[in-house]
Short mmCIF file of C-alpha atoms in Angstrom, two decimals:
data_model
loop_
_atom_site.label_atom_id
_atom_site.label_comp_id
_atom_site.label_asym_id
_atom_site.label_seq_id
_atom_site.Cartn_x
_atom_site.Cartn_y
_atom_site.Cartn_z
CA MET A 1 -41.31 -23.96 9.02
CA ASN A 2 -41.17 -21.14 6.48
CA SER A 3 -43.44 -18.11 6.69
CA ASP A 4 -46.99 -19.16 6.81
CA PRO A 5 -49.38 -16.52 5.38
CA ARG A 6 -52.11 -17.72 7.74
CA ASP A 7 -49.92 -17.09 10.76
CA LYS A 8 -50.24 -13.35 11.30
CA HIS A 9 -48.19 -13.52 14.47
CA ASN A 10 -45.25 -14.87 12.50
CA LYS A 11 -45.50 -12.40 9.68
CA PRO A 12 -43.11 -9.47 10.12
CA GLU A 13 -44.77 -6.06 10.03
CA PHE A 14 -41.89 -4.68 7.95
CA ASP A 15 -42.57 -6.86 4.94
CA PRO A 16 -42.05 -4.21 2.21
CA GLU A 17 -38.61 -3.32 3.56
CA LEU A 18 -37.74 -6.97 3.95
CA ALA A 19 -38.87 -7.69 0.42
CA ALA A 20 -36.56 -4.96 -0.90
CA VAL A 21 -33.64 -6.38 1.05
CA ARG A 22 -34.47 -9.87 -0.18
CA SER A 23 -34.59 -8.70 -3.74
CA ALA A 24 -31.16 -7.12 -3.41
CA TRP A 25 -29.92 -10.15 -1.51
CA ASP A 26 -30.84 -12.50 -4.31
CA ARG A 27 -28.61 -10.49 -6.66
CA LEU A 28 -25.58 -11.18 -4.49
CA GLU A 29 -23.09 -13.81 -5.52
CA GLN A 30 -24.45 -17.24 -4.64
CA ASN A 31 -21.38 -18.69 -3.00
CA GLU A 32 -21.17 -22.47 -2.89
CA PRO A 33 -18.86 -24.75 -0.94
CA PRO A 34 -15.77 -25.82 -2.92
CA HIS A 35 -15.91 -29.22 -4.57
CA LEU A 36 -13.19 -30.59 -2.32
CA LEU A 37 -15.18 -29.55 0.72
CA ASP A 38 -18.23 -31.37 -0.64
CA GLN A 39 -16.13 -34.48 -1.09
CA ALA A 40 -14.73 -34.20 2.41
CA VAL A 41 -18.20 -33.97 3.94
CA LEU A 42 -19.54 -36.87 1.88
CA ASN A 43 -16.50 -38.98 2.74
CA THR A 44 -17.05 -38.24 6.41
CA ALA A 45 -20.68 -39.28 6.13
CA ARG A 46 -19.69 -42.50 4.35
CA ARG A 47 -16.95 -43.29 6.84
CA HIS A 48 -19.34 -42.91 9.75
CA LEU A 49 -21.71 -45.40 8.17
CA GLU A 50 -18.97 -47.93 7.60
CA ARG A 51 -17.62 -47.60 11.11
CA PRO A 52 -19.52 -49.90 13.46
CA ARG A 53 -21.15 -48.04 16.30
CA PRO A 54 -19.89 -48.89 19.76
CA ARG A 55 -22.15 -51.48 21.34
CA ARG A 56 -23.33 -49.99 24.52
CA SER A 57 -24.74 -53.23 25.84
CA LEU A 58 -21.36 -54.97 25.61
CA ARG A 59 -19.59 -52.06 27.24
CA TRP A 60 -22.12 -52.21 30.05
CA LEU A 61 -21.59 -55.94 30.34
CA GLY A 62 -17.82 -55.54 30.57
CA ALA A 63 -18.12 -52.93 33.29
CA PHE A 64 -20.61 -55.08 35.17
CA ALA A 65 -18.34 -58.14 34.95
CA SER A 66 -15.38 -56.14 36.24
CA ALA A 67 -17.41 -54.78 39.15
CA LEU A 68 -18.66 -58.27 39.96
CA VAL A 69 -15.13 -59.68 40.06
CA VAL A 70 -14.02 -56.90 42.39
CA VAL A 71 -17.01 -57.41 44.72
CA LEU A 72 -16.46 -61.18 44.84
CA ALA A 73 -12.76 -60.76 45.57
CA LEU A 74 -13.52 -58.34 48.39
CA ALA A 75 -16.18 -60.66 49.80
CA ILE A 76 -13.71 -63.55 49.89
CA VAL A 77 -11.05 -61.45 51.60
CA VAL A 78 -13.51 -60.16 54.21
CA ARG A 79 -14.81 -63.65 54.88
CA GLN A 80 -11.31 -65.03 55.37
CA ASP A 81 -10.49 -62.22 57.76
CA GLN A 82 -13.61 -62.94 59.82
CA GLN A 83 -12.83 -66.68 60.06
CA GLY A 84 -9.23 -66.19 61.18
CA PRO A 85 -6.52 -68.86 61.01
CA VAL A 86 -7.57 -72.51 61.47
CA PRO A 87 -6.47 -73.74 64.97
CA PRO A 88 -4.27 -76.86 64.93
CA VAL A 89 -5.86 -80.08 66.19
CA PRO A 90 -4.09 -81.11 69.40
CA GLY A 91 -1.92 -84.17 69.13
CA THR A 92 -1.97 -84.37 65.41
CA ASP A 93 0.20 -83.21 62.66
CA GLY A 94 -2.17 -82.17 59.97
CA LEU A 95 0.20 -82.59 57.09
CA ARG A 96 1.38 -86.06 58.15
CA MET A 97 -2.12 -87.20 58.78
CA ASP A 98 -3.09 -86.11 55.31
CA ARG A 99 -0.15 -87.99 53.87
CA ASP A 100 -0.70 -91.26 55.73
CA THR A 101 -4.43 -91.51 55.51
CA PRO A 102 -5.74 -92.46 52.14
CA ALA A 103 -8.11 -90.00 50.67
CA PRO A 104 -11.74 -90.92 51.26
CA ALA A 105 -13.34 -92.66 48.35
CA LYS A 106 -15.65 -90.32 46.57
CA THR A 107 -17.88 -92.69 44.70
CA LYS A 108 -19.75 -95.81 45.65
CA ARG A 109 -17.74 -97.76 43.16
CA GLU A 110 -14.46 -96.59 44.65
CA ARG A 111 -15.66 -97.44 48.14
CA LYS A 112 -16.72 -100.91 46.98
CA LEU A 113 -13.37 -101.57 45.34
CA MET A 114 -11.63 -100.54 48.53
CA LEU A 115 -13.75 -102.92 50.57
CA GLN A 116 -12.96 -105.77 48.20
CA ASP A 117 -9.24 -105.07 48.50
CA GLU A 118 -9.36 -105.34 52.27
CA PRO A 119 -8.90 -108.86 53.66
CA ARG A 120 -12.02 -110.23 55.30
CA GLU A 121 -10.21 -110.77 58.58
CA ALA A 122 -9.50 -107.07 58.70
CA ARG A 123 -13.19 -106.25 58.68
CA PRO A 124 -14.45 -106.89 62.20
CA GLU A 125 -17.76 -105.26 61.48
CA LEU A 126 -18.54 -108.00 58.97
CA ARG A 127 -17.59 -110.63 61.46
CA GLN A 128 -20.00 -109.16 63.95
CA ILE A 129 -22.84 -109.11 61.47
CA ALA A 130 -22.22 -112.64 60.14
CA PRO A 131 -23.58 -115.51 62.24
CA ALA A 132 -20.88 -117.17 64.26
CA ALA A 133 -19.84 -120.48 62.78
CA PRO A 134 -19.93 -123.37 65.20
CA GLU A 135 -16.45 -124.32 66.20
CA ALA A 136 -17.07 -128.02 66.31
CA ALA A 137 -18.38 -128.99 62.93
CA SER A 138 -18.90 -132.57 61.95
CA GLU A 139 -16.73 -134.34 59.38
CA ALA A 140 -19.63 -134.64 56.90
CA GLU A 141 -20.19 -130.95 56.81
CA PRO A 142 -17.60 -130.08 54.14
CA VAL A 143 -19.08 -132.65 51.73
CA GLN A 144 -22.56 -131.34 52.35
CA ARG A 145 -21.40 -127.81 51.82
CA LYS A 146 -19.73 -128.81 48.56
CA GLU A 147 -22.95 -130.36 47.28
CA GLN A 148 -24.84 -127.24 48.23
CA GLN A 149 -22.31 -125.19 46.37
CA LEU A 150 -22.70 -127.38 43.28
CA HIS A 151 -26.48 -127.06 43.47
CA SER A 152 -26.26 -123.36 43.81
CA LEU A 153 -23.85 -123.34 40.86
CA ASP A 154 -26.32 -125.33 38.79
CA ALA A 155 -29.10 -122.97 39.77
CA PHE A 156 -26.93 -120.04 38.76
CA GLU A 157 -26.14 -121.68 35.43
CA GLU A 158 -29.82 -122.36 34.87
CA ASP A 159 -30.62 -118.75 35.54
CA MET A 160 -27.92 -117.70 33.14
CA ALA A 161 -29.13 -120.21 30.56
CA ASP A 162 -32.66 -118.90 30.75
CA SER A 163 -31.50 -115.52 29.68
CA ASP A 164 -28.78 -116.65 27.25
CA PRO A 165 -29.60 -119.48 24.79
CA GLU A 166 -25.95 -120.07 23.95
CA ALA A 167 -25.13 -120.65 27.61
CA TRP A 168 -28.10 -122.96 27.82
CA ILE A 169 -26.86 -124.95 24.83
CA GLU A 170 -23.43 -125.16 26.41
CA ARG A 171 -25.00 -126.53 29.53
CA MET A 172 -26.96 -129.12 27.56
CA LEU A 173 -23.83 -130.20 25.73
CA SER A 174 -22.09 -130.67 29.03
CA LEU A 175 -25.04 -132.80 30.23
CA ARG A 176 -24.74 -134.88 27.07
CA ALA A 177 -21.02 -135.27 27.57
CA ALA A 178 -21.66 -136.34 31.17
CA GLY A 179 -24.18 -138.91 29.97
CA ARG A 180 -27.09 -137.36 31.87
CA LEU A 181 -29.49 -137.98 29.06
CA GLU A 182 -32.73 -137.78 31.05
CA GLU A 183 -31.85 -134.36 32.29
CA LEU A 184 -30.77 -133.44 28.79
CA GLU A 185 -34.16 -134.35 27.37
CA ALA A 186 -35.93 -132.32 30.00
CA GLU A 187 -33.63 -129.38 29.31
CA LEU A 188 -34.15 -129.70 25.59
CA ALA A 189 -37.90 -129.64 26.07
CA ASP A 190 -37.60 -126.52 28.24
CA PHE A 191 -35.30 -124.94 25.71
CA ARG A 192 -37.76 -125.54 22.90
CA ARG A 193 -40.50 -123.93 24.89
CA SER A 194 -38.39 -120.87 25.67
CA TRP A 195 -36.56 -120.54 22.31
CA PRO A 196 -38.70 -122.37 19.71
CA ASP A 197 -36.83 -121.02 16.64
CA TYR A 198 -33.30 -121.01 17.98
CA PRO A 199 -30.98 -123.33 15.97
CA LEU A 200 -29.51 -126.23 17.91
CA PRO A 201 -26.16 -127.89 17.23
CA PRO A 202 -26.38 -131.31 15.50
CA GLU A 203 -25.08 -133.08 18.60
CA LEU A 204 -28.22 -132.12 20.44
CA LEU A 205 -30.49 -133.02 17.55
CA ASP A 206 -29.45 -136.69 17.53
CA MET B 1 -42.38 -39.13 -8.15
CA ARG B 2 -42.92 -37.38 -4.84
CA GLU B 3 -39.80 -35.92 -3.27
CA ARG B 4 -38.78 -37.40 0.06
CA SER B 5 -38.84 -35.04 3.02
CA ASP B 6 -35.68 -33.97 4.82
CA GLU B 7 -36.82 -35.89 7.87
CA ALA B 8 -37.29 -39.10 5.92
CA LEU B 9 -33.89 -38.69 4.27
CA MET B 10 -32.16 -38.12 7.58
CA GLN B 11 -33.81 -41.17 9.08
CA ALA B 12 -32.81 -43.21 6.06
CA TYR B 13 -29.23 -42.04 6.44
CA ALA B 14 -29.25 -42.89 10.13
CA GLY B 15 -30.39 -46.34 9.04
CA GLY B 16 -27.38 -46.70 6.71
CA ASP B 17 -28.60 -45.20 3.43
CA MET B 18 -25.74 -43.11 2.02
CA ALA B 19 -27.74 -42.07 -1.04
CA ALA B 20 -30.25 -40.39 1.28
CA PHE B 21 -27.49 -38.33 2.79
CA GLU B 22 -26.20 -37.29 -0.63
CA CYS B 23 -29.68 -36.07 -1.51
CA LEU B 24 -30.00 -34.20 1.78
CA TYR B 25 -26.58 -32.66 1.37
CA ALA B 26 -27.30 -31.48 -2.17
CA ARG B 27 -30.44 -29.79 -0.90
CA HIS B 28 -28.82 -27.77 1.87
CA ARG B 29 -25.18 -27.30 0.96
CA GLY B 30 -25.54 -23.87 -0.70
CA PRO B 31 -27.75 -22.04 1.84
CA LEU B 32 -25.89 -23.49 4.82
CA TYR B 33 -22.53 -22.54 3.34
CA ARG B 34 -23.67 -18.98 2.64
CA TYR B 35 -25.20 -18.71 6.10
CA ILE B 36 -21.83 -19.54 7.62
CA LEU B 37 -19.78 -17.54 5.11
CA ARG B 38 -21.80 -14.34 5.68
CA GLN B 39 -21.32 -14.78 9.42
CA THR B 40 -17.56 -15.22 9.33
CA GLY B 41 -16.68 -13.02 6.37
CA ASP B 42 -13.78 -15.16 5.13
CA HIS B 43 -13.73 -18.34 3.14
CA ALA B 44 -11.07 -20.23 5.10
CA THR B 45 -12.94 -19.93 8.40
CA ALA B 46 -16.25 -20.59 6.68
CA ASN B 47 -14.88 -23.79 5.13
CA ASP B 48 -13.72 -25.05 8.52
CA LEU B 49 -16.96 -24.20 10.23
CA TYR B 50 -19.04 -25.62 7.40
CA GLN B 51 -17.20 -28.96 7.51
CA GLY B 52 -17.35 -29.02 11.30
CA SER B 53 -21.08 -28.36 11.25
CA TRP B 54 -21.71 -31.27 8.91
CA GLU B 55 -19.53 -33.52 11.05
CA LYS B 56 -21.65 -32.65 14.04
CA ILE B 57 -24.81 -33.34 12.05
CA ILE B 58 -23.43 -36.69 10.94
CA ARG B 59 -22.40 -37.66 14.46
CA ALA B 60 -25.78 -36.65 15.84
CA ARG B 61 -27.74 -38.72 13.32
CA ALA B 62 -28.61 -41.43 15.83
CA GLY B 63 -30.12 -38.87 18.18
CA TYR B 64 -32.21 -37.17 15.55
CA VAL B 65 -35.94 -37.45 16.19
CA ALA B 66 -38.01 -37.40 13.03
CA SER B 67 -40.77 -35.42 14.69
CA ALA B 68 -38.47 -32.36 14.84
CA PRO B 69 -38.02 -30.42 11.59
CA PHE B 70 -34.67 -31.39 10.14
CA LYS B 71 -33.80 -28.00 8.72
CA ALA B 72 -34.22 -26.16 12.02
CA TRP B 73 -32.27 -28.91 13.79
CA MET B 74 -29.45 -28.64 11.25
CA TYR B 75 -29.22 -24.85 11.47
CA ARG B 76 -29.26 -24.98 15.25
CA ILE B 77 -26.22 -27.26 15.17
CA ALA B 78 -24.45 -25.01 12.65
CA ARG B 79 -25.33 -21.88 14.58
CA ASN B 80 -24.00 -23.31 17.85
CA HIS B 81 -20.82 -24.37 16.08
CA VAL B 82 -20.28 -20.86 14.74
CA VAL B 83 -20.99 -19.27 18.14
CA ASP B 84 -18.53 -21.69 19.80
CA HIS B 85 -15.91 -20.68 17.25
CA PHE B 86 -16.34 -16.99 18.00
CA ARG B 87 -16.16 -17.66 21.73
CA ARG B 88 -12.95 -19.61 21.27
CA SER B 89 -11.41 -16.94 19.07
CA HIS B 90 -12.01 -14.26 21.72
CA PRO B 91 -11.25 -16.17 24.92
CA SER B 92 -9.70 -13.36 26.98
CA SER B 93 -12.02 -10.53 26.14
CA GLY B 94 -14.72 -11.67 28.53
CA GLN B 95 -17.26 -10.19 26.15
CA SER B 96 -20.01 -12.08 24.45
CA VAL B 97 -19.89 -12.59 20.71
CA GLU B 98 -22.76 -10.19 20.36
CA THR B 99 -20.91 -7.42 22.20
CA ILE B 100 -17.76 -7.87 20.15
CA ARG B 101 -19.58 -7.65 16.88
CA ALA B 102 -21.76 -4.78 18.05
CA ASP B 103 -18.62 -2.69 18.52
CA ASP B 104 -17.84 -2.97 14.83
CA PRO B 105 -18.48 0.09 12.69
CA GLY B 106 -22.08 0.60 11.62
CA PRO B 107 -23.32 0.04 8.13
CA GLU B 108 -23.14 3.70 7.19
CA GLN B 109 -19.42 3.87 7.99
CA ALA B 110 -18.80 0.54 6.32
CA LEU B 111 -20.40 1.74 3.15
CA ILE B 112 -17.91 4.55 2.64
CA GLY B 113 -15.71 3.74 -0.35
CA GLU B 114 -17.50 0.46 -1.08
CA GLN B 115 -18.86 -0.42 -4.48
CA ALA B 116 -22.65 -0.54 -4.45
CA ALA B 117 -22.66 -4.16 -5.65
CA SER B 118 -20.86 -5.34 -2.57
CA SER B 119 -22.27 -2.75 -0.20
CA LEU B 120 -25.06 -5.03 0.92
CA ALA B 121 -22.68 -7.85 1.83
CA ALA B 122 -20.45 -5.41 3.64
CA ALA B 123 -23.42 -3.97 5.47
CA VAL B 124 -24.50 -7.43 6.53
CA SER B 125 -21.08 -8.31 7.86
CA ALA B 126 -21.06 -5.04 9.78
CA LEU B 127 -24.30 -5.84 11.56
CA PRO B 128 -24.19 -6.89 15.21
CA THR B 129 -23.99 -10.67 15.35
CA GLU B 130 -27.45 -11.27 16.74
CA GLN B 131 -29.06 -9.09 14.05
CA ARG B 132 -26.97 -10.61 11.29
CA GLU B 133 -27.83 -14.05 12.55
CA ALA B 134 -31.56 -13.35 12.48
CA LEU B 135 -31.31 -11.80 9.02
CA LEU B 136 -29.29 -14.70 7.57
CA LEU B 137 -31.68 -17.26 8.99
CA LYS B 138 -34.44 -15.35 7.27
CA LEU B 139 -32.78 -14.66 3.93
CA GLU B 140 -30.63 -17.77 3.44
CA ALA B 141 -32.61 -20.45 5.20
CA GLY B 142 -36.08 -18.90 4.81
CA PHE B 143 -37.17 -19.50 8.38
CA ASP B 144 -40.13 -17.72 9.96
CA LEU B 145 -39.80 -15.69 13.15
CA ARG B 146 -40.87 -18.51 15.43
CA THR B 147 -38.17 -20.84 14.09
CA ILE B 148 -35.54 -18.09 14.19
CA ALA B 149 -36.45 -17.52 17.83
CA GLU B 150 -36.15 -21.26 18.55
CA ILE B 151 -32.79 -21.63 16.83
CA THR B 152 -31.22 -18.59 18.45
CA GLY B 153 -32.78 -19.35 21.84
CA VAL B 154 -34.64 -16.07 22.31
CA SER B 155 -38.26 -15.01 22.54
CA HIS B 156 -40.36 -14.37 19.50
CA GLU B 157 -40.39 -10.63 20.19
CA THR B 158 -36.63 -10.46 20.53
CA ALA B 159 -36.14 -12.25 17.24
CA LYS B 160 -38.59 -9.91 15.60
CA SER B 161 -36.89 -6.76 16.86
CA ARG B 162 -33.47 -8.06 15.81
CA LEU B 163 -34.72 -8.69 12.33
CA ARG B 164 -36.40 -5.29 12.19
CA TYR B 165 -33.19 -3.48 13.19
CA ALA B 166 -31.17 -5.45 10.68
CA VAL B 167 -33.54 -4.63 7.84
CA SER B 168 -33.72 -0.95 8.70
CA LYS B 169 -29.91 -0.71 8.77
CA LEU B 170 -29.64 -2.40 5.40
CA LYS B 171 -32.11 -0.04 3.77
CA ILE B 172 -29.32 2.41 2.97
CA SER B 173 -27.17 -0.09 1.11
CA VAL B 174 -30.19 -1.49 -0.66
CA GLY B 175 -31.10 2.06 -1.72
CA SER B 176 -27.63 2.67 -3.10
CA MET B 177 -27.81 -0.61 -5.06
CA GLN B 178 -31.11 0.48 -6.55
CA ASP B 179 -29.74 3.93 -7.40
CA GLU B 180 -26.74 2.31 -9.11
CA ALA B 181 -29.01 -0.02 -11.05
CA GLU B 182 -31.14 2.95 -12.25
CA SER B 183 -28.18 5.12 -13.27
#
């Protein structure tokens, strides 16, 4: 940066005169900035370091978010204008219809609960799907149906018992109480095969 | 231990190192202050411009590129600040700073009645601004002609001729100082 002796182009041709001026110049008073001014500059430098710099990325993000909100709002307004008002459905009063009709169930569970609440007579579609029951049924039919129901109940209990040993034990106790000892023995044997280490109540061990 | 360069100190300051700035400031405070003081001629204005120049340097720290010489960068900021001040202080004249200062009395007239010890300073302040500027960048900051040309925004030849004129005008006051020293 300073005069380079190798750089002839940079070297002034009036060097002797300049040297004389420099020599005289160096004898001038070497003024310095006042101490308070030094302190002011240093304090400014320190303050600028302590002050966090504005985060350009966040400012950009804020501006972008604002612009996005404006664009979305305009898009919604324009879209509504294009669609125009919704024409009323002839013969209906929209508001009353909304009030009287229950809101459609949103989930499967809600729909199922609604179906359960409805009486079976009020569901003609089920009646159509179900086979028509013969009108003239014999007198013995209710007894037969009851036995079938009991069998199906037993089968259900057996299924339950297979998966739950306590339920199985309950069932065996009820067999014992009913005096069905042959069945009880068979059940006990099955139980032992399925749950060999499961503790049995003393009533069943006798 | 090897002294850290101005560029390294400025980068360290930009990275949050206050001690680096203190070192940099201690290095340049005197020459920069005298450069501004000899341009303005009064201490109050020089103090304002000196503080303003440093504020600009501090604010510009993030934009400083280490590949550029710090000293030239710093003096360019200070020089522009001083020029702006002169433009503001003569808003209605429509003349450039250079023209205003060139109308001032020449060094010969300024020397009349001056003590020889202060004749050089008076002669410098009487120089046209562009010549004084080139001379101060040479004598106070020690820049070569190429850097003076870069800082002042002129060609190498223009900077050279400005410096030549300034030196030739100062010869008289320098001669009187020498005469006084001999007698």
